[in-house]
XYZ file of C-alpha atoms in Angstrom:
711
model
C 46.622 95.177 -13.079
C 49.754 92.622 -12.930
C 50.029 88.900 -13.346
C 50.305 88.443 -9.387
C 47.628 90.605 -8.871
C 44.813 90.142 -6.896
C 41.233 91.871 -5.675
C 39.597 92.634 -2.841
C 35.813 92.009 -1.761
C 34.899 95.203 -0.405
C 32.236 94.107 2.075
C 34.465 91.335 3.674
C 38.169 91.998 3.163
C 38.740 88.668 1.660
C 42.447 88.250 -0.102
C 40.802 86.294 -3.544
C 41.365 85.645 -6.636
C 39.659 87.306 -9.647
C 36.843 85.500 -11.139
C 39.397 84.398 -14.363
C 42.415 82.622 -12.446
C 45.703 84.604 -13.949
C 47.403 82.927 -16.575
C 50.940 82.993 -17.217
C 53.369 83.115 -20.534
C 55.956 80.576 -21.032
C 58.605 82.706 -20.482
C 56.796 84.306 -17.274
C 56.250 80.833 -15.778
C 60.491 80.069 -16.172
C 60.263 83.170 -14.334
C 58.361 82.057 -11.664
C 59.555 78.638 -11.505
C 63.811 80.367 -11.056
C 62.437 82.542 -8.015
C 60.724 79.721 -6.759
C 64.422 77.352 -6.680
C 65.981 80.896 -5.663
C 63.870 80.427 -1.783
C 64.779 75.949 -1.852
C 67.150 74.640 0.052
C 68.902 71.841 -2.246
C 69.606 69.996 1.185
C 66.749 69.901 2.361
C 67.604 69.883 6.166
C 64.690 69.121 7.381
C 62.213 66.262 6.309
C 58.911 64.877 7.831
C 57.019 61.898 7.122
C 54.419 63.641 4.348
C 52.596 60.583 3.601
C 51.434 60.285 7.147
C 50.634 63.799 8.030
C 48.756 64.446 4.958
C 46.428 61.391 6.154
C 46.141 63.384 8.997
C 44.618 66.502 7.194
C 42.414 64.168 4.871
C 40.845 62.892 7.903
C 40.195 66.430 9.812
C 38.462 67.521 6.449
C 36.203 64.051 6.987
C 34.362 65.740 9.960
C 34.121 68.912 8.219
C 32.922 68.125 4.866
C 31.497 64.407 4.276
C 32.865 64.659 1.123
C 36.366 63.607 2.318
C 36.773 59.835 2.884
C 38.476 58.774 6.154
C 41.278 56.775 6.184
C 41.757 53.469 8.175
C 42.487 54.854 11.950
C 45.350 52.108 12.366
C 47.368 54.323 9.386
C 47.612 57.114 11.095
C 49.866 57.720 14.455
C 50.061 61.434 14.692
C 52.699 61.169 17.632
C 55.443 59.573 15.839
C 55.288 61.785 12.772
C 58.720 64.284 13.241
C 60.592 67.069 11.480
C 63.944 65.212 11.017
C 66.437 67.345 11.397
C 64.653 70.316 13.439
C 65.043 70.106 17.337
C 61.380 71.486 16.879
C 58.485 69.504 17.288
C 55.485 68.968 14.297
C 53.007 70.656 16.014
C 55.097 73.895 16.891
C 56.214 73.729 13.536
C 52.590 73.714 12.173
C 51.560 76.646 14.474
C 54.422 78.292 13.161
C 53.039 78.060 9.786
C 49.930 78.685 10.805
C 50.781 81.681 12.572
C 52.488 83.666 9.311
C 49.830 82.513 7.112
C 47.255 84.497 9.494
C 49.471 87.644 9.781
C 49.885 87.928 5.752
C 45.436 87.622 6.216
C 45.430 90.375 8.413
C 47.911 92.498 6.322
C 47.116 94.502 3.024
C 49.918 93.077 0.905
C 50.255 91.511 -2.701
C 49.177 88.165 -2.594
C 52.177 87.195 -4.938
C 54.645 88.565 -2.615
C 53.124 86.842 0.361
C 53.468 83.483 -1.303
C 56.755 84.071 -2.259
C 57.702 85.026 1.596
C 55.953 81.485 2.695
C 58.145 79.709 -0.078
C 61.169 81.151 1.668
C 60.083 80.069 5.390
C 59.693 76.492 3.898
C 63.040 76.865 1.820
C 64.756 74.226 4.361
C 62.202 71.377 3.495
C 61.335 68.934 0.796
C 58.836 69.892 -1.788
C 56.175 67.356 -0.500
C 56.753 68.526 3.010
C 56.160 71.823 1.981
C 52.741 71.865 0.275
C 51.328 68.805 2.877
C 52.836 71.433 6.009
C 51.304 74.542 4.324
C 47.739 72.114 4.081
C 48.137 71.112 7.918
C 48.599 74.721 8.808
C 45.255 75.520 7.121
C 43.118 72.751 8.263
C 43.945 73.461 11.830
C 42.516 77.274 11.457
C 39.602 75.881 9.446
C 39.338 72.728 12.337
C 39.432 75.411 15.285
C 37.159 77.441 13.509
C 34.294 74.065 12.226
C 34.626 73.199 15.729
C 33.964 75.953 17.771
C 30.809 76.789 15.301
C 29.617 73.413 15.594
C 29.452 73.137 19.368
C 28.219 77.143 19.540
C 24.632 75.961 20.465
C 25.585 73.167 22.703
C 28.311 73.929 24.506
C 28.427 77.200 26.782
C 32.691 77.166 26.474
C 32.318 77.050 22.805
C 29.442 80.307 22.754
C 32.053 81.862 25.266
C 35.261 81.243 23.306
C 33.326 82.138 20.009
C 32.008 85.841 21.791
C 35.712 86.302 22.798
C 36.974 85.598 18.963
C 34.066 87.721 17.625
C 32.460 84.863 15.539
C 29.127 84.617 14.560
C 26.640 81.817 15.658
C 25.519 81.267 12.542
C 26.365 80.840 8.927
C 23.615 80.151 6.829
C 23.794 82.789 4.098
C 27.929 81.478 3.501
C 26.439 77.743 2.013
C 27.796 78.889 -1.604
C 31.081 80.077 0.333
C 31.887 77.241 2.672
C 30.985 74.654 -0.419
C 33.560 76.829 -2.481
C 36.002 76.496 0.079
C 35.386 72.971 0.945
C 36.200 71.959 -2.879
C 39.241 74.470 -3.042
C 40.504 72.193 0.415
C 39.710 69.154 -1.215
C 41.794 70.026 -5.111
C 44.280 71.384 -2.893
C 44.988 67.844 -1.169
C 44.506 66.099 -4.897
C 47.321 68.098 -5.998
C 49.281 67.545 -2.863
C 49.093 63.700 -3.040
C 50.675 64.543 -6.868
C 53.193 66.230 -5.380
C 53.632 63.537 -3.376
C 53.799 61.203 -5.979
C 56.238 62.275 -7.770
C 58.593 62.602 -4.890
C 58.227 59.322 -4.145
C 59.082 57.810 -7.959
C 61.692 55.567 -7.771
C 65.285 56.538 -9.190
C 64.165 59.515 -10.770
C 67.524 60.455 -12.449
C 68.427 56.902 -12.908
C 65.325 55.924 -14.713
C 63.801 58.484 -16.398
C 64.928 60.936 -19.409
C 66.206 64.023 -18.735
C 63.281 65.804 -20.488
C 60.575 63.896 -18.709
C 61.943 64.829 -15.334
C 62.408 69.061 -16.355
C 58.989 68.570 -17.385
C 57.357 66.937 -14.590
C 59.534 69.264 -12.393
C 58.217 72.292 -13.849
C 54.743 71.226 -13.474
C 55.177 70.693 -10.021
C 56.765 73.636 -8.812
C 53.900 75.539 -10.174
C 51.255 73.375 -8.456
C 53.035 74.066 -5.257
C 52.922 77.679 -6.299
C 49.220 77.294 -6.555
C 48.891 75.275 -3.768
C 50.512 77.782 -1.518
C 48.725 80.789 -3.054
C 45.350 78.715 -2.199
C 46.078 78.567 1.248
C 46.517 81.867 1.880
C 43.445 82.831 0.055
C 41.411 80.088 2.289
C 42.828 81.534 5.379
C 41.543 84.807 4.543
C 38.209 83.688 3.628
C 37.917 81.723 7.161
C 39.542 85.392 8.960
C 36.574 87.062 6.986
C 33.983 84.682 8.742
C 35.391 85.194 11.977
C 35.069 88.776 11.977
C 31.166 88.564 10.699
C 28.862 90.411 12.688
C 25.649 88.291 13.344
C 23.389 91.003 12.013
C 25.317 90.344 8.601
C 24.243 86.941 8.880
C 21.240 87.256 9.900
C 18.840 87.826 6.636
C 15.342 88.157 8.345
C 16.700 91.143 9.974
C 18.166 93.450 7.295
C 16.783 95.383 4.660
C 16.336 93.972 1.230
C 18.936 96.536 0.336
C 21.806 95.009 2.609
C 20.427 91.596 1.668
C 21.243 92.108 -2.166
C 24.710 93.798 -1.325
C 25.332 90.885 1.216
C 24.460 88.219 -1.365
C 26.743 90.237 -4.243
C 29.664 90.274 -1.780
C 29.621 86.401 -0.489
C 29.026 85.519 -4.613
C 31.915 87.263 -5.340
C 34.121 85.996 -2.710
C 32.567 82.295 -3.448
C 33.577 82.499 -7.021
C 36.970 83.801 -6.342
C 37.446 80.544 -4.671
C 35.893 78.643 -7.502
C 38.356 79.983 -10.201
C 41.277 78.897 -7.739
C 39.833 75.341 -7.987
C 39.614 75.618 -12.099
C 43.157 77.097 -11.527
C 44.505 73.680 -9.695
C 42.195 71.047 -11.162
C 43.909 72.017 -14.490
C 47.297 71.833 -13.438
C 46.440 68.717 -11.606
C 45.247 67.065 -14.993
C 48.371 68.114 -16.278
C 50.707 66.770 -13.330
C 48.492 63.832 -13.571
C 49.741 63.059 -16.924
C 53.328 63.438 -16.688
C 53.253 61.648 -13.726
C 51.790 58.919 -15.779
C 54.615 59.173 -18.435
C 56.877 59.039 -15.985
C 55.547 55.937 -14.257
C 55.439 54.471 -17.593
C 58.923 54.720 -18.200
C 60.011 53.563 -14.814
C 57.858 49.967 -14.709
C 59.617 49.759 -18.173
C 63.128 50.280 -16.736
C 62.991 49.243 -13.246
C 62.865 45.561 -13.485
C 66.091 45.523 -15.550
C 68.219 47.929 -13.269
C 67.194 45.944 -10.319
C 68.229 42.729 -12.344
C 71.454 44.337 -12.821
C 72.204 45.339 -9.373
C 72.955 41.980 -8.369
C 75.271 40.906 -10.966
C 78.077 43.322 -10.241
C 79.451 43.916 -6.637
C 79.558 47.176 -4.965
C 81.588 48.702 -2.228
C 79.074 48.132 0.675
C 75.057 47.276 1.094
C 74.030 51.042 0.615
C 73.501 50.762 -3.028
C 71.321 47.456 -2.883
C 69.131 48.805 0.026
C 68.743 51.956 -1.676
C 67.041 50.654 -4.495
C 64.726 48.108 -3.114
C 63.351 50.322 0.304
C 64.122 53.845 0.478
C 61.955 54.598 -2.780
C 59.526 56.865 -1.266
C 61.131 57.583 2.094
C 64.192 59.190 3.291
C 64.002 57.097 7.050
C 62.492 53.862 5.710
C 63.427 52.037 8.612
C 61.722 50.969 11.995
C 64.100 50.373 15.202
C 61.737 49.098 17.895
C 64.431 48.470 20.511
C 65.215 52.351 19.991
C 61.885 53.357 18.974
C 63.027 55.565 16.445
C 63.125 55.637 12.292
C 66.247 55.112 10.289
C 67.889 54.931 7.272
C 69.517 52.181 6.007
C 72.970 53.951 6.350
C 72.185 51.864 10.173
C 73.043 48.479 7.824
C 76.104 49.685 6.606
C 79.174 47.466 7.285
C 76.453 44.466 8.120
C 75.352 41.702 7.156
C 71.798 41.809 6.754
C 69.073 39.472 6.782
C 66.316 40.049 4.984
C 63.383 38.572 6.677
C 60.350 38.411 4.423
C 56.733 37.086 5.703
C 53.220 37.743 5.833
C 52.246 40.438 8.055
C 51.578 38.124 11.149
C 54.937 36.979 10.618
C 54.725 33.251 12.757
C 52.959 31.513 15.519
C 54.223 32.872 19.315
C 56.052 30.038 19.927
C 57.852 30.277 16.636
C 58.590 34.121 17.009
C 59.961 33.785 20.698
C 62.345 30.754 19.473
C 63.579 32.842 16.623
C 64.159 35.564 18.900
C 66.421 33.107 20.889
C 68.181 32.244 18.040
C 68.984 35.506 16.840
C 68.763 37.779 19.129
C 69.004 35.652 23.264
C 71.769 33.181 21.950
C 74.863 33.370 23.623
C 76.981 34.434 20.372
C 74.664 36.992 19.917
C 77.069 39.232 22.358
C 80.022 38.070 19.674
C 78.363 38.455 16.628
C 75.415 41.017 17.175
C 77.040 43.895 16.074
C 77.780 42.546 12.546
C 74.364 41.241 11.200
C 70.955 43.041 11.511
C 67.621 41.795 11.033
C 65.267 43.805 8.493
C 61.557 42.246 8.520
C 59.729 42.811 5.119
C 56.276 41.618 5.644
C 54.516 41.375 2.370
C 50.550 40.284 2.552
C 49.558 37.584 -0.149
C 47.470 39.654 -1.476
C 48.321 43.132 -3.559
C 46.067 45.002 -0.975
C 46.961 45.797 3.047
C 44.274 44.672 5.073
C 43.040 45.990 8.585
C 44.197 42.799 10.415
C 47.686 42.874 8.296
C 48.543 46.474 9.399
C 47.149 45.842 13.168
C 49.346 42.690 12.908
C 52.504 44.848 11.085
C 51.847 47.607 14.044
C 52.290 45.050 16.995
C 55.013 43.216 15.990
C 57.316 46.013 14.667
C 56.738 47.810 18.341
C 57.650 44.427 19.691
C 60.201 42.403 17.862
C 64.248 43.541 18.367
C 65.340 44.077 15.229
C 64.767 46.088 11.849
C 61.127 46.539 9.755
C 60.453 48.123 6.812
C 58.260 51.266 7.949
C 55.309 51.735 5.296
C 55.972 48.099 3.709
C 52.749 48.875 1.676
C 55.042 51.798 -0.303
C 57.135 49.449 -1.994
C 57.412 48.958 -5.214
C 55.206 46.472 -7.134
C 58.256 45.842 -9.418
C 60.608 45.465 -5.878
C 58.017 42.784 -4.563
C 58.034 41.195 -8.224
C 61.588 40.707 -7.646
C 61.474 39.473 -4.401
C 58.438 36.771 -5.240
C 59.816 35.848 -8.512
C 63.995 35.827 -8.171
C 64.090 34.946 -4.218
C 61.258 32.126 -4.630
C 59.276 33.709 -1.947
C 55.920 32.099 -1.985
C 54.200 33.219 1.345
C 56.609 31.129 3.621
C 59.088 32.777 5.166
C 62.396 32.803 3.876
C 65.714 34.825 4.970
C 67.649 36.210 2.486
C 71.474 37.312 3.193
C 72.693 40.328 1.576
C 76.823 40.103 2.758
C 78.614 43.467 3.701
C 79.133 44.651 0.022
C 74.960 43.554 -0.979
C 75.663 40.451 -2.705
C 73.226 37.503 -2.258
C 75.119 34.884 -0.206
C 71.869 32.703 0.624
C 68.506 32.494 -0.381
C 66.773 31.007 2.570
C 68.653 30.854 5.666
C 65.850 30.415 7.917
C 66.517 26.329 8.364
C 70.300 27.144 9.482
C 68.958 30.023 11.831
C 66.548 27.138 13.512
C 69.086 24.719 13.878
C 72.003 26.722 15.118
C 70.803 30.550 15.196
C 73.808 33.304 16.148
C 76.343 30.793 15.357
C 75.059 30.567 11.470
C 77.629 34.107 11.112
C 77.483 34.926 8.627
C 74.460 32.868 7.291
C 75.940 32.172 3.957
C 75.260 28.811 1.513
C 78.766 28.008 2.186
C 78.948 28.962 6.419
C 75.494 26.256 6.027
C 78.188 23.087 4.490
C 80.408 23.954 6.767
C 78.697 23.863 9.974
C 77.148 20.772 8.951
C 80.847 19.139 7.945
C 81.199 20.420 11.762
C 78.175 18.368 13.002
C 78.543 15.129 15.238
C 75.990 15.788 17.853
C 72.831 14.624 16.280
C 71.013 14.797 19.557
C 72.031 17.885 21.006
C 70.801 18.932 17.354
C 67.767 17.869 17.924
C 66.890 19.351 21.028
C 69.069 22.424 21.585
C 66.847 24.892 23.002
C 63.393 23.453 23.073
C 63.684 22.607 26.932
C 66.082 22.062 29.616
C 65.170 18.733 30.335
C 66.574 17.412 27.000
C 69.750 19.244 28.168
C 70.013 17.537 31.401
C 69.248 14.170 30.075
C 71.791 14.381 27.584
C 74.295 16.153 30.039
C 73.805 13.496 33.059
C 74.464 10.499 30.700
C 71.863 8.335 31.341
C 70.053 5.971 29.055
C 66.904 7.904 27.853
C 63.854 7.430 24.600
C 62.065 10.212 22.863
C 59.380 8.922 20.734
C 56.669 9.860 18.658
C 52.975 8.535 17.354
C 49.775 9.524 16.646
C 48.029 6.103 17.495
C 47.338 5.266 21.286
C 47.421 1.879 20.372
C 51.096 1.798 19.240
C 51.486 4.129 22.499
C 50.050 1.418 24.569
C 52.010 -1.094 22.973
C 55.228 0.730 23.617
C 54.143 1.301 27.199
C 53.976 -2.515 27.617
C 57.715 -2.903 26.425
C 59.040 0.047 28.125
C 57.535 -1.730 31.462
C 59.109 -5.081 30.731
C 62.624 -3.264 30.020
C 62.202 -1.213 33.468
C 61.511 -4.320 35.311
C 64.872 -5.544 34.172
C 66.830 -2.429 36.312
C 67.257 -0.534 33.788
C 66.576 3.137 34.477
C 65.290 4.455 30.628
C 63.634 8.052 30.750
C 60.729 8.238 28.264
C 59.920 11.651 26.638
C 56.447 12.252 24.427
C 57.132 14.371 21.207
C 53.824 14.273 19.845
C 53.703 13.893 16.024
C 54.180 15.648 12.822
C 50.915 18.515 12.153
C 49.313 17.638 15.362
C 45.174 17.786 15.033
C 43.314 18.979 17.762
C 43.492 15.966 20.046
C 47.190 16.181 20.144
C 46.361 16.887 23.978
C 44.163 13.417 24.740
C 47.420 11.301 23.179
C 49.738 13.301 25.393
C 47.752 12.582 28.674
C 47.449 9.155 27.483
C 51.092 8.916 27.224
C 51.992 10.303 30.712
C 49.484 8.387 32.540
C 49.839 4.962 30.820
C 53.655 5.001 30.317
C 54.989 7.126 33.095
C 56.290 9.531 30.660
C 57.322 13.127 30.132
C 55.450 15.073 27.969
C 56.616 18.113 26.133
C 54.259 21.096 26.078
C 52.128 21.557 22.733
C 54.518 24.584 22.105
C 57.708 22.750 22.400
C 56.567 19.954 20.391
C 56.054 22.297 17.403
C 59.413 23.669 18.147
C 61.005 19.863 18.159
C 59.140 19.252 14.804
C 60.175 22.789 13.778
C 63.566 21.873 14.298
C 63.708 18.182 12.299
C 61.924 19.661 9.399
C 64.653 22.275 9.441
C 67.229 19.595 9.354
C 65.636 17.872 6.458
C 65.266 21.231 4.755
C 68.918 21.922 4.997
C 70.319 18.565 4.650
C 68.709 18.691 1.485
C 70.417 21.602 0.597
C 73.265 19.922 0.466
C 75.189 18.451 -2.575
C 76.282 14.967 -0.656
C 75.423 13.644 2.816
C 79.125 13.304 5.282
C 79.092 10.164 7.127
C 77.895 12.534 10.413
C 74.491 12.714 8.784
C 73.964 8.947 8.588
C 71.546 8.666 11.716
C 70.609 12.208 10.896
C 69.152 10.647 7.374
C 67.741 7.561 8.867
C 65.849 9.774 11.500
C 64.080 11.723 9.287
C 63.557 8.103 7.097
C 61.938 6.832 9.886
C 59.731 10.143 10.677
C 58.674 10.419 6.971
C 57.527 6.917 6.140
C 56.325 6.331 9.866
C 54.173 8.387 12.253
C 55.499 5.958 15.176
C 59.278 5.774 16.186
C 61.833 5.918 18.671
C 65.565 7.223 19.509
C 67.236 5.078 22.441
C 70.233 7.225 23.491
C 72.876 7.240 26.464
C 73.894 11.000 27.070
C 75.508 12.864 24.529
C 77.355 9.604 22.949
C 76.713 9.577 18.976
C 75.678 5.745 19.363
C 71.781 5.802 18.874
C 69.213 3.775 18.187
C 66.136 4.211 15.947
C 63.237 2.161 15.584
C 60.109 3.193 13.540
C 56.653 1.453 13.571
C 56.053 -2.134 14.273
C 60.028 -2.760 14.953
C 59.694 -1.244 18.280
C 57.446 -4.279 19.131
C 59.031 -6.987 16.986
C 62.319 -6.090 18.131
C 61.935 -5.283 22.064
C 59.548 -7.821 22.682
C 62.663 -10.890 22.432
C 62.648 -9.439 25.881
C 63.580 -12.704 27.636
C 67.144 -12.667 25.899
C 67.282 -8.693 26.385
C 66.674 -9.074 29.686
C 69.158 -11.833 30.074
C 71.921 -9.778 28.270
C 71.405 -6.276 29.881
C 73.316 -7.554 32.780
C 76.161 -8.566 30.544
C 75.771 -6.302 27.412
C 74.235 -3.087 28.597
C 70.848 -1.550 27.212
C 72.542 -1.136 23.911
C 74.306 -4.518 23.317
C 71.059 -5.998 24.825
C 68.665 -4.084 22.328
C 70.978 -4.233 19.132
C 71.009 -8.411 19.922
C 66.721 -8.388 19.919
C 67.297 -6.558 17.095
C 69.203 -9.372 15.189
C 69.090 -12.918 14.714
C 69.592 -15.289 17.676
C 72.944 -15.445 19.347
C 74.731 -18.556 18.315
C 75.718 -21.106 19.677
C 79.175 -20.482 19.682
C 80.940 -16.880 19.154
C 82.371 -16.067 15.830
C 86.226 -15.624 15.509
C 87.264 -12.992 13.322
C 89.315 -9.610 13.730
C 88.244 -6.058 12.790
C 90.864 -3.105 13.042
C 88.729 -0.445 13.857
C 90.784 3.200 13.910
C 91.514 4.736 17.445
C 88.386 7.078 18.600
C 88.265 9.364 21.757
C 86.195 6.871 24.262
C 86.352 3.750 22.157
C 88.428 2.069 25.380
C 85.210 3.094 27.549
C 82.566 2.001 24.605
C 81.301 -1.677 24.294
C 82.123 -2.822 20.957
C 79.724 -5.927 19.214
C 80.970 -8.301 16.826
C 79.247 -7.173 13.283
C 78.218 -10.747 12.922
C 77.114 -11.928 15.807
C 76.536 -8.875 17.836
C 78.488 -10.453 21.012
C 81.072 -7.983 22.343
C 84.298 -8.400 21.521
C 87.374 -8.277 23.159
C 89.341 -5.718 22.503
C 93.647 -5.309 22.107
C 95.297 -2.011 21.448
C 97.576 -2.332 18.271
C 100.367 0.281 17.280
C 101.842 1.276 14.297
C 105.324 2.195 13.949
C 106.130 5.188 12.314
C 109.044 3.889 9.502
C 109.926 7.701 8.762
C 110.953 8.596 11.733
C 112.056 5.163 13.368
C 114.866 5.087 10.122
C 116.052 9.029 10.844
C 116.403 7.543 14.892
């Protein structure tokens, strides 16, 4: 018999191996590898999600043999497994392979040649796809057989189906064969997972020595050969179970001679399967050791590879994204808007915002607000095609919990941006790089990659909260530019939170925004507010809660509404107000120096940081605002006699400023102040910086000497 030969068990006709598996010399092994490679299409036109499919195979075997652990159900989504590049569905592909394996079982051919024919069929697929599709086809055959046998005594339909398929109703005499069969499938799955692990090694050609690649791939090719060959032998054994007559299984109705004969045949068939287990176990051991050596090389060289990646410029962002995210999957991204899996080429020529967070991302109100700022923003139509958000969820621990996976599944299906399909497959070096170099500390960050893969902002999240799509291209320099242009302090505080805010600002009326966590302070403020209103001043008051609210926020808010006739935001909108305030604080802290337009912002931040009780009085969109904190509110505004007297002639702002300062002198002071002309200055009342009285205004024109001389 040659090295590829096989023997038949006469009583059952099973295509099984001899007791001693075939051992190949190095020359014969090289020849076999050469023939295997000739069947392989190096372009790998067809791809599947092999990791997902192997989970289904393992889950199926769990119900056949309790030895198999059952993967968490939320990891498995068989409907989303596709054969990429091939028009036919996954189910049809598996049925076609199952049919081919079954046909080979009924033929009286050479097992080696039949294995090579199976390689030809699987030629266009990647190596990991070859083994997983073959196992899926085998397990579908085995699962159908086992399901009928489990129901045959309890379900009439199963009994009729067993009759049509000429299947026995008892398998008591086949325990040893079933044990061998289950053990062999278990070993095949173990070997398949090693193939998947090698195919998923990051940057093989760049980080591994040539010798390590060649040796490991040779072991992998031989392992795949024996997986495919064993699959045909297993299917042949299952066919023998199907065609077995009842009188071959019912021992007590047979003569002693037939029992011994049957026992010998089943023993031979079982030991033939055990021999394949022995062969594959040895290959697994060798391949596992090679994988360990390869992994050590990669773990040693990968960190340096990532660091060097961001030290040089690139033609586009594809190299950076490939190293970070495509290590184990050709289609690593999920786009919920189109409900499809896709590759990193979808992000080419775009500014990519890496949203790095825990799997739960944000609270619901923050998620909706982020979608509003980045996807529903008025400028999204203008800039939306030039940038993309890619969500990279990373849990606090090194393992993914059931809750983590459920959050990922729900949010990745709901949010209008890209997400990493299988973030638990991210290489540990990539995760460590994100945590150490990009300073990810479990709080959400937005790292911005330019179109050529350069990091332009280590955290754009604050500018996104404040300006949304207007922040494009979301670089640190753009953030500085936005602050230099910003002169709308009130709009910056309230933009997009509530239409009421917008109405008050655009209406040009006086309004007051205040916050406090003390009921006593709110009641005192209520007394002052009533006095101001009694003077005929229309002043709308809006309560925005306080920083880090506790559970009793609702009670404080109710009292604020009832006793001050204030307008109170919902709890969710209050949180957004404080989110914007915190974002302003964090964003300003990143600036080297504050411009003059930020002085009021800094004063407000100081008021909120040093006191939980504060208020802002403003009029329309004017940049002129009054900020008070703590006891200042009562101390200044309680000078109501002067305030009420001056409201009519000085206006509310003038009267409050008079109340905030020292009492007005008996006689006004006389001095001149030259102020630069500003738009709207002639309409606004200007107050003296010394006596707080309104000043008389005169327009002074300055002659341009150069132009006069020329004229």
